[in-house]
Amino acid sequence: MCGIAGCVGPGASDREATLAAMLEQLTHRGPDHRGTLLQGAFALGHQRLSIIDISAAAHQPMLSADGRHALVYNGELYNYRELRTELAAAGVGFRTDSDTEVVLAAWRHWGTDCLRRFNGMFAFAIADLASGNLFAARDRFGIKPLHYAVTAEGLCFASEVKALTAVLPAAPVFRREKLAELLLYREAIRQDLLEGIHALEPGHLLTLSGGEPATLEVERWFYVADLPERARAAALADLSDEARLDTLEQVLRDSVERHLVSDVPVGSLCSGGVDSSLMTAFACRLRPDVSVYHVDIADHSERRWAEQVARHLDIDIHYYRLTRERYLAGYIAAIWYNDAPLTHPQNVPIERVSALAREHGCKVLLAGEGADEGFGGYDWRYRCRWNWLRLARRTGLLAKLYRKGVFALTGLWLTRPRDDFLFRAWANPADVLEQVADGGFRAALEHDCRAAYDFIDAAADREVQAAMAADYRDYIGAIVHQQDRASMQAGIESRVPFLDIEVARLAASLPLADKLTRRESKRLIKALARRHLPRTVVERTKVGFASPAADYVRSLGDACFVDGFLAREGVLSLAETRRLLARDPGNFTHMLYGLELWGRMFCWGETPAALSARYIG
């Protein structure tokens, strides 16, 4: 896990200073070593967090044996040993034991096809020092970040937005047209909040020829709609329930074992929920030296569940007590390190428990993210939707007769009675916003995922399976974004075994009945958890942290909005902000406070320390 940065192009004369300014903003991502390379059209930099082959031989930028190609890489390749063996059999030599060298050798040997062979999380760039060509890529689910911008230096890229804003010739500008998307979805799915700064999207690659930014091209190499496999789905459906459970256990155990590969101490996050506790159970049995960590939130304590897991597994857990005061003390810094307004309240707890792990000498933490998306864990998104669609199908004739009756009596054809009717809104506002807020991105994504499940006859099943596949691109984006930024804030590499490509492929091909029933969500995961965890932990009600955290933030008052970023930039007036907060504080608190404070830091240049002193004390 590292931070990467670079520029390619004719550029200005002092590229060394530009690169240094970018790397200074990434020091937290890689405190173990800083490496730079300035050659030809390229300036490449790397901040290293040493995980695999911690020797100096694995420092970056890494040059190929012939000196033609240079790599800067952030992430982990979990199947690097298998690929290394395959490459060695083909005559490729190696000088280190690192996965970094395998990434470079695989690209040189297989070209772009290497990406489909990789099982891991990654964002990397490879420079052809002879031709001036650049190749960059990002992993399937966007676990590792990569942003880029065209500047006076040419094309600049970096792991975090703040590294690019540090070298822009002028203060960055918020794209106000993104406001609707932020308020509706709590994130910009393309991570493009600032003019001129782009994210390389998950499952995409970037190429540039001859050192000329004008030749930049971006293309997709992986799409979540490709996850469902018709033949595998049929084969799984033919198995018994117990056989599918055994299959899940083996695939998940293999994933955890891959994610434990490390030359430094590894830990596990255990919230006391099913997913992280199951990860912890596998990890501790596969590697007894794994340390375990838990955040005990004062107003939302789940410590009793973590303690039950600890007793059941006969392990010790290290606890961090998070109070309101401690949360607020880290809140503004969390927004800065997040590179975006906080879409979820978890950044501060993740950073605090990561810092605790770092204090204990740990550099790697396993987390349970990705299980809900793959196995149907969101009731509001999957189970309720499935029940509603089945009900609508069964009562369709009654609804049609009702509409005909209303038409006969009143002359009105009520195709969809709704409570958000506006007198001058001839179209449904939801339909308009669906297209305008994100350019139809999410609607097209779900359409493609529904098409991928065309082998499922039941429309309700097809719809909900498609929603889960789409969330591997949509909802999971904000989750892995916060997990990466918050853990890296403390210099910790966070790994997510549920987002292993083999686990995702299995999840996408399982029957819907393995994921949810009319009354139960994540059915197969819970059945597996019952083999390894106390039944009380598996069957407890899932509760989120959003409400207590929103209360913490609202206690700051609205002083920051008075003559603030939102008002002065014409995004929202103070009155509009107050109305939104009063109307739906649960949903708007984090976004509006976060957007205000983010804008002050990223667009106005105010520092986290200064803002914290002013509003938190």
mmCIF file of C-alpha atoms in Angstrom, residues 239-249 514 523-524 527 531:
data_model
loop_
_atom_site.group_PDB
_atom_site.id
_atom_site.type_symbol
_atom_site.label_atom_id
_atom_site.label_comp_id
_atom_site.label_asym_id
_atom_site.label_seq_id
_atom_site.Cartn_x
_atom_site.Cartn_y
_atom_site.Cartn_z
ATOM 1 C CA LEU A 239 -26.212 -28.316 -6.124
ATOM 2 C CA SER A 240 -27.803 -28.956 -2.759
ATOM 3 C CA ASP A 241 -28.012 -26.109 -0.244
ATOM 4 C CA GLU A 242 -25.304 -27.751 1.830
ATOM 5 C CA ALA A 243 -23.008 -28.139 -1.195
ATOM 6 C CA ARG A 244 -23.371 -24.455 -2.067
ATOM 7 C CA LEU A 245 -22.588 -23.586 1.554
ATOM 8 C CA ASP A 246 -19.447 -25.732 1.378
ATOM 9 C CA THR A 247 -18.479 -23.993 -1.865
ATOM 10 C CA LEU A 248 -18.885 -20.565 -0.284
ATOM 11 C CA GLU A 249 -16.811 -21.599 2.724
ATOM 12 C CA ASP A 514 -29.163 -18.051 -1.148
ATOM 13 C CA ARG A 523 -29.022 -16.068 4.119
ATOM 14 C CA LEU A 524 -25.998 -18.108 2.967
ATOM 15 C CA ALA A 527 -25.599 -19.991 7.511
ATOM 16 C CA ARG A 531 -20.617 -22.749 11.653
#
